[in-house]
PDB file of C-alpha atoms in Angstrom:
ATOM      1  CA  UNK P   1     -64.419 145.498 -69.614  1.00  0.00           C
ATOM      2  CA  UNK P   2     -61.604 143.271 -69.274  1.00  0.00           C
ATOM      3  CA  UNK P   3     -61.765 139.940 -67.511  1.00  0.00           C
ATOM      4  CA  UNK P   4     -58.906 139.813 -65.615  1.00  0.00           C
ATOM      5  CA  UNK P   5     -59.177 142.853 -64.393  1.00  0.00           C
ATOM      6  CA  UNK P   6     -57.166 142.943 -61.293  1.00  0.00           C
ATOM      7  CA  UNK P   7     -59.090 145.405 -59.378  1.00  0.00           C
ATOM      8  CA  UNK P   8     -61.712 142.742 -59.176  1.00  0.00           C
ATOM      9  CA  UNK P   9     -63.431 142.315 -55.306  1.00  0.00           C
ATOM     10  CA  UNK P  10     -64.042 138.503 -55.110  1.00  0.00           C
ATOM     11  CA  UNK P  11     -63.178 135.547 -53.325  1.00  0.00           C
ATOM     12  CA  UNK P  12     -60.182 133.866 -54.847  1.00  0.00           C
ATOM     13  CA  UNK P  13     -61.741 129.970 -55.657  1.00  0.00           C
ATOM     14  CA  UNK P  14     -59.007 127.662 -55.090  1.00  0.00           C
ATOM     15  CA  UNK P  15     -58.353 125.021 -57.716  1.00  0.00           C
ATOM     16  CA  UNK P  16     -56.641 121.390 -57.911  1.00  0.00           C
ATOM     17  CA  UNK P  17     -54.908 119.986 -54.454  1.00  0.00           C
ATOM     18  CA  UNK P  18     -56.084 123.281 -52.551  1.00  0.00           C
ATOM     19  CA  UNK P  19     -59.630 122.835 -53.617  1.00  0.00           C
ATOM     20  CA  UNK P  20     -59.418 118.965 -52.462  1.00  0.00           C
ATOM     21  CA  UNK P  21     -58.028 119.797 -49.213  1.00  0.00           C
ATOM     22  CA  UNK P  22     -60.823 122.535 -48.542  1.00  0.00           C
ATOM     23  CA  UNK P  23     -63.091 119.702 -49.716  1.00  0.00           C
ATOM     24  CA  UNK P  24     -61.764 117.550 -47.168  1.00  0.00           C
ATOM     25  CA  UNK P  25     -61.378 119.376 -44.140  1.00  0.00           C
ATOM     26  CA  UNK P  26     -65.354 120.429 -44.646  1.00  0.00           C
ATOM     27  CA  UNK P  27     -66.064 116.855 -44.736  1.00  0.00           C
ATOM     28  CA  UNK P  28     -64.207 116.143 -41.633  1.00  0.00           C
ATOM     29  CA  UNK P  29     -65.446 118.948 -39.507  1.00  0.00           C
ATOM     30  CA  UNK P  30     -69.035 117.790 -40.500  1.00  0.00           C
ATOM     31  CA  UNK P  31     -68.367 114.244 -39.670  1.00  0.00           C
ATOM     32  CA  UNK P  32     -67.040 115.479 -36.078  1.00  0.00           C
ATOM     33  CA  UNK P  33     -69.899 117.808 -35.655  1.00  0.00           C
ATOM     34  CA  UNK P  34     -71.873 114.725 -36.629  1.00  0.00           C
ATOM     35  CA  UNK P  35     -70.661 112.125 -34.153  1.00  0.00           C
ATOM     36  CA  UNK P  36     -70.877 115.401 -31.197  1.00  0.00           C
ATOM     37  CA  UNK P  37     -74.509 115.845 -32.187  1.00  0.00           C
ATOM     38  CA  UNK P  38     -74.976 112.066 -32.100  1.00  0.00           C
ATOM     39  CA  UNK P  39     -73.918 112.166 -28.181  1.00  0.00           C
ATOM     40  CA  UNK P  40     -76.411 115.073 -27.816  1.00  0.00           C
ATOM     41  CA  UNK P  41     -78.748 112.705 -29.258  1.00  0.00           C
ATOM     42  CA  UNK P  42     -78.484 109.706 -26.946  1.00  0.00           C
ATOM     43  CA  UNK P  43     -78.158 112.060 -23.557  1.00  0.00           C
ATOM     44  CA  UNK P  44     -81.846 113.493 -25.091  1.00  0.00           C
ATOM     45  CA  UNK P  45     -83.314 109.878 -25.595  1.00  0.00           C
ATOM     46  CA  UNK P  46     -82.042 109.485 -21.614  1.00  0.00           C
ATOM     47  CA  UNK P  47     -83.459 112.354 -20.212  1.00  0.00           C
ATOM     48  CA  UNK P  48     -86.534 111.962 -22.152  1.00  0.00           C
ATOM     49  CA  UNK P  49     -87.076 107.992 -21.914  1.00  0.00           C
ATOM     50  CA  UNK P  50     -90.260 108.352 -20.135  1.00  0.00           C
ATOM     51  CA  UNK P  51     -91.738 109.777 -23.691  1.00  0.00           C
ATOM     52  CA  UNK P  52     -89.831 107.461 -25.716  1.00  0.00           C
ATOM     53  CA  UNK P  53     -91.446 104.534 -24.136  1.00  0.00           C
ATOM     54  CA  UNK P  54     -94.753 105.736 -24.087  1.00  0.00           C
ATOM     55  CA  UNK P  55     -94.025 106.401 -27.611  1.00  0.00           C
ATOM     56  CA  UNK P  56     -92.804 102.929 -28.584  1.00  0.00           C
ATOM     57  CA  UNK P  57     -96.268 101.142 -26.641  1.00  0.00           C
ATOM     58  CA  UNK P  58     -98.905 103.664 -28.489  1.00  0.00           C
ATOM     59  CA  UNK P  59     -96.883 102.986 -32.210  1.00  0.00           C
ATOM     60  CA  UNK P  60     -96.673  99.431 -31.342  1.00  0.00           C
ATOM     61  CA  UNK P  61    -101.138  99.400 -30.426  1.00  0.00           C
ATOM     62  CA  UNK P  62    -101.920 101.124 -33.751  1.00  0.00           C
ATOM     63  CA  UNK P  63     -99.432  98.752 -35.872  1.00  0.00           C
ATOM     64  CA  UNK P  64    -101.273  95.756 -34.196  1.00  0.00           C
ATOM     65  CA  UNK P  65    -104.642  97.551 -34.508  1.00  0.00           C
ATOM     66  CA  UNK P  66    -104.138  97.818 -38.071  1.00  0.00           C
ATOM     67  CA  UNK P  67    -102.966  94.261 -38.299  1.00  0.00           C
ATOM     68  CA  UNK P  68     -98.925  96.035 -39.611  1.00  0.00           C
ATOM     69  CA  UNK P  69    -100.823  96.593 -42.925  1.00  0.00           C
ATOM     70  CA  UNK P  70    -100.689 100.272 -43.236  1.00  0.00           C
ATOM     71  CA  UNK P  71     -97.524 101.806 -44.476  1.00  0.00           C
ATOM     72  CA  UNK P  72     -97.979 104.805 -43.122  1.00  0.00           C
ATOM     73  CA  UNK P  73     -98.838 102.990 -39.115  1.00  0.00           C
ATOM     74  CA  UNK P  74     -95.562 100.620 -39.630  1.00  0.00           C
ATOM     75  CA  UNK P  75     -93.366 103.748 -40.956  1.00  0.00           C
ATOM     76  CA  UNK P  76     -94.120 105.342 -37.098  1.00  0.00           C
ATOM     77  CA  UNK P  77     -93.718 101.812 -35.586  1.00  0.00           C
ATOM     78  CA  UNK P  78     -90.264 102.147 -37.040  1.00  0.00           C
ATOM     79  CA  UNK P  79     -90.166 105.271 -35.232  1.00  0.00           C
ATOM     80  CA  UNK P  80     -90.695 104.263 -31.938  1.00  0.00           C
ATOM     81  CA  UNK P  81     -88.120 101.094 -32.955  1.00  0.00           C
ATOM     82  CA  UNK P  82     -85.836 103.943 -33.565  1.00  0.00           C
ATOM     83  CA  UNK P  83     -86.600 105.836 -30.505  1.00  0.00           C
ATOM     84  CA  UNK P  84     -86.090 103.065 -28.294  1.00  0.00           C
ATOM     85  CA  UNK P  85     -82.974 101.770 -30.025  1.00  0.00           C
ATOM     86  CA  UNK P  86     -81.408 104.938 -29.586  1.00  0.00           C
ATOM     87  CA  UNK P  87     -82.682 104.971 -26.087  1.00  0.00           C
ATOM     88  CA  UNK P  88     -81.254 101.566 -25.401  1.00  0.00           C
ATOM     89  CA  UNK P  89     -78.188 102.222 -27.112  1.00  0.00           C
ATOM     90  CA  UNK P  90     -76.411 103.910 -23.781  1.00  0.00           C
ATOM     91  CA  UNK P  91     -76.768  99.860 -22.583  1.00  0.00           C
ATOM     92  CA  UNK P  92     -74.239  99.654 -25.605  1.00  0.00           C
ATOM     93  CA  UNK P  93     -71.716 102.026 -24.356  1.00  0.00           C
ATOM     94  CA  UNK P  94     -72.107 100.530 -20.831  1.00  0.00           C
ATOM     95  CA  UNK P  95     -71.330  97.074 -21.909  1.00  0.00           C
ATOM     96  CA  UNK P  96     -68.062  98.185 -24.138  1.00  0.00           C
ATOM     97  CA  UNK P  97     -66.729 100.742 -21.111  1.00  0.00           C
ATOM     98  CA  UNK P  98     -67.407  98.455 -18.360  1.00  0.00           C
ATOM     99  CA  UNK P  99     -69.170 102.080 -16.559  1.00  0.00           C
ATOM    100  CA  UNK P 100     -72.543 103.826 -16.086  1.00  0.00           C
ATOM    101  CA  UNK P 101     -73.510 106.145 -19.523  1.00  0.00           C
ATOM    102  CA  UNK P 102     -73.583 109.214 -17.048  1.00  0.00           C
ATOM    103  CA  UNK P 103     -69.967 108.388 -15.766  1.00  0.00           C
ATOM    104  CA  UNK P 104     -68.683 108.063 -19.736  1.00  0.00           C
ATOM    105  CA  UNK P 105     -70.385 111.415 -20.788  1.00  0.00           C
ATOM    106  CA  UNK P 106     -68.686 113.141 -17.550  1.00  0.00           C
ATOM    107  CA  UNK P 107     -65.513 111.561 -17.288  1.00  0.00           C
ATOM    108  CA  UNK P 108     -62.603 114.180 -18.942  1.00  0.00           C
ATOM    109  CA  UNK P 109     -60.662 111.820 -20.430  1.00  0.00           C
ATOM    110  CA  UNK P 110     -61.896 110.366 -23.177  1.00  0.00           C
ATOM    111  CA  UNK P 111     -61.207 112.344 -26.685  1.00  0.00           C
ATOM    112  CA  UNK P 112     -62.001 112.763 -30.288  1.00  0.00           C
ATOM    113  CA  UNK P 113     -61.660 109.035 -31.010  1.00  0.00           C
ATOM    114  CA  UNK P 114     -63.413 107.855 -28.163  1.00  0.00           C
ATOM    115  CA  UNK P 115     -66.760 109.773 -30.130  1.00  0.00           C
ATOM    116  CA  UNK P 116     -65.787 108.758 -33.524  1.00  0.00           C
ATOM    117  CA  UNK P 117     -65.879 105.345 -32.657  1.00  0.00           C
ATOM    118  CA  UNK P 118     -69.179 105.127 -31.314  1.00  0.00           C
ATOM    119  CA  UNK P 119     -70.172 107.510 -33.563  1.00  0.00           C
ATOM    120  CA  UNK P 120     -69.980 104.864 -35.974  1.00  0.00           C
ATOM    121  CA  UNK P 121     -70.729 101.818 -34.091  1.00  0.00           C
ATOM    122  CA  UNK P 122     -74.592 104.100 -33.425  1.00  0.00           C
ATOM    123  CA  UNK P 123     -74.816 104.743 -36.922  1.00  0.00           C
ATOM    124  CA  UNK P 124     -74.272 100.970 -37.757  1.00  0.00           C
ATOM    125  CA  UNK P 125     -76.486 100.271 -34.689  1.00  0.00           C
ATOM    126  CA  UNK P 126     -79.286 102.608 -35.582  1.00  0.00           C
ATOM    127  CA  UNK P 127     -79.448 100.994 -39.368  1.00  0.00           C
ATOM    128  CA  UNK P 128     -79.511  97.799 -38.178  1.00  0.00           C
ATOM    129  CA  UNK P 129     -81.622  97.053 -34.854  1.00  0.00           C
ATOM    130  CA  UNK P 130     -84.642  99.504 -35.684  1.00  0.00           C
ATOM    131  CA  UNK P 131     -85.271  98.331 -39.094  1.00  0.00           C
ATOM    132  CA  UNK P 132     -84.706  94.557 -37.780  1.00  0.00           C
ATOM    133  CA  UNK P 133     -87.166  95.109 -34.126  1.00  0.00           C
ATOM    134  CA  UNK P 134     -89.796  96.408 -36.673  1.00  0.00           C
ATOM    135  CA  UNK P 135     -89.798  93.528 -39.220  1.00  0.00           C
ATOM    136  CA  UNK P 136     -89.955  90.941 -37.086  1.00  0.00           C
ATOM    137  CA  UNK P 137     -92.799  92.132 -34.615  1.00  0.00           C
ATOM    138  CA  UNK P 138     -94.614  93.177 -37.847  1.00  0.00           C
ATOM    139  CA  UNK P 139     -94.454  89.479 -39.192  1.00  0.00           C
ATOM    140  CA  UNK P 140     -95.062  88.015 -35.745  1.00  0.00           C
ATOM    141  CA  UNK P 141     -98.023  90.241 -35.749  1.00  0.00           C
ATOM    142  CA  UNK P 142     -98.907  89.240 -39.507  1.00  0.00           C
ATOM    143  CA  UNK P 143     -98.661  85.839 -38.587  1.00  0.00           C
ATOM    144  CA  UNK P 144    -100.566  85.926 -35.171  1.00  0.00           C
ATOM    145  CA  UNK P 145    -103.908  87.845 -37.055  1.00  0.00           C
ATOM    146  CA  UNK P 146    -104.037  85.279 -40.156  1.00  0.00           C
ATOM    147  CA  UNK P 147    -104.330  82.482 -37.437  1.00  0.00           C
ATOM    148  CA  UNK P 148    -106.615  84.153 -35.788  1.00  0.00           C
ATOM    149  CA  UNK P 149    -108.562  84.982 -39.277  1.00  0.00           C
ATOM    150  CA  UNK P 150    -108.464  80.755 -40.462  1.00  0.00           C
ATOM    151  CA  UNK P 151    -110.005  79.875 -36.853  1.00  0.00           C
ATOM    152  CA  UNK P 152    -112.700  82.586 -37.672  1.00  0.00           C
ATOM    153  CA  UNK P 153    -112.911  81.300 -41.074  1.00  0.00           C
ATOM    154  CA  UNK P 154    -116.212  79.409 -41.819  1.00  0.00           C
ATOM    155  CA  UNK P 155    -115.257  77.526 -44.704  1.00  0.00           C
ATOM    156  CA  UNK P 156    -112.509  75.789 -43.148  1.00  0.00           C
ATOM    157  CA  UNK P 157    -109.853  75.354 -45.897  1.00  0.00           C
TER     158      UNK P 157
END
């Protein structure tokens, strides 16, 4: 059988500049659907803040418990870091809009941009502030439970 036969029932793969510009339009409607679910995020982490705090407090008791020693205790501390960043994040939008998060979400006006941009400024947000919260309340807590170990210490050196 011949390989170009043209009675062939496929879909036509397009090649060079066509291929690119499939390439890129796929990458941009993922990046929008992105930021849009990052929105849907936030308004969860509002409606649900009552969990999210709870959340933070009972992540934050078993890191100190465990003195921020176990990898597997500080990995849901970051969690709950996470949780409440995103939570506190609507504070964010608030400041930069000079209005109340529900007013932003509900207000027609704003467009494609308006998401994109804080569709970056969360992601750059939610690297950042979690990662930072959690290593310095883990060291604070280091620090606080090897004073408390030299005072308990009975050689004294």
């Amino acid at each position: 059988m011949n390989q170009n036969d043209t009675h062939s029932v496929g879909i036509p793969i397009p090649t060079g500049q066509g291929a690119f510009i499939l390439v890129l339009a796929i990458l941009i409607a993922g990046l929008i659907a992105f930021f849009i679910g990052g929105f849907l995020v936030i308004a969860y982490a509002v409606e649900y803040a009552t969990y999210i705090y709870t959340g933070f407090v009972i992540s934050f008791v078993l890191m100190y418990v465990t003195k921020g020693n176990s990898r597997f205790i500080n990995f849901l501390f970051y969690l709950g870091c996470l949780a409440l960043a995103t939570r506190l994040f609507t504070n964010v939008i608030e400041l930069f809009e000079n209005v109340d998060y529900v007013t932003f979400i509900m207000r027609d006006t704003d467009g494609l941009g308006v998401i994109i941009k804080y569709g970056i400024i969360y992601i750059i947000y939610a690297t950042i502030i979690p990662l930072l919260l959690m290593k310095v309340i883990t060291a604070i807590v280091r620090k606080t439970n090897l004073k408390s170990n030299n005072k308990n210490s009975t050689l004294n050196v």
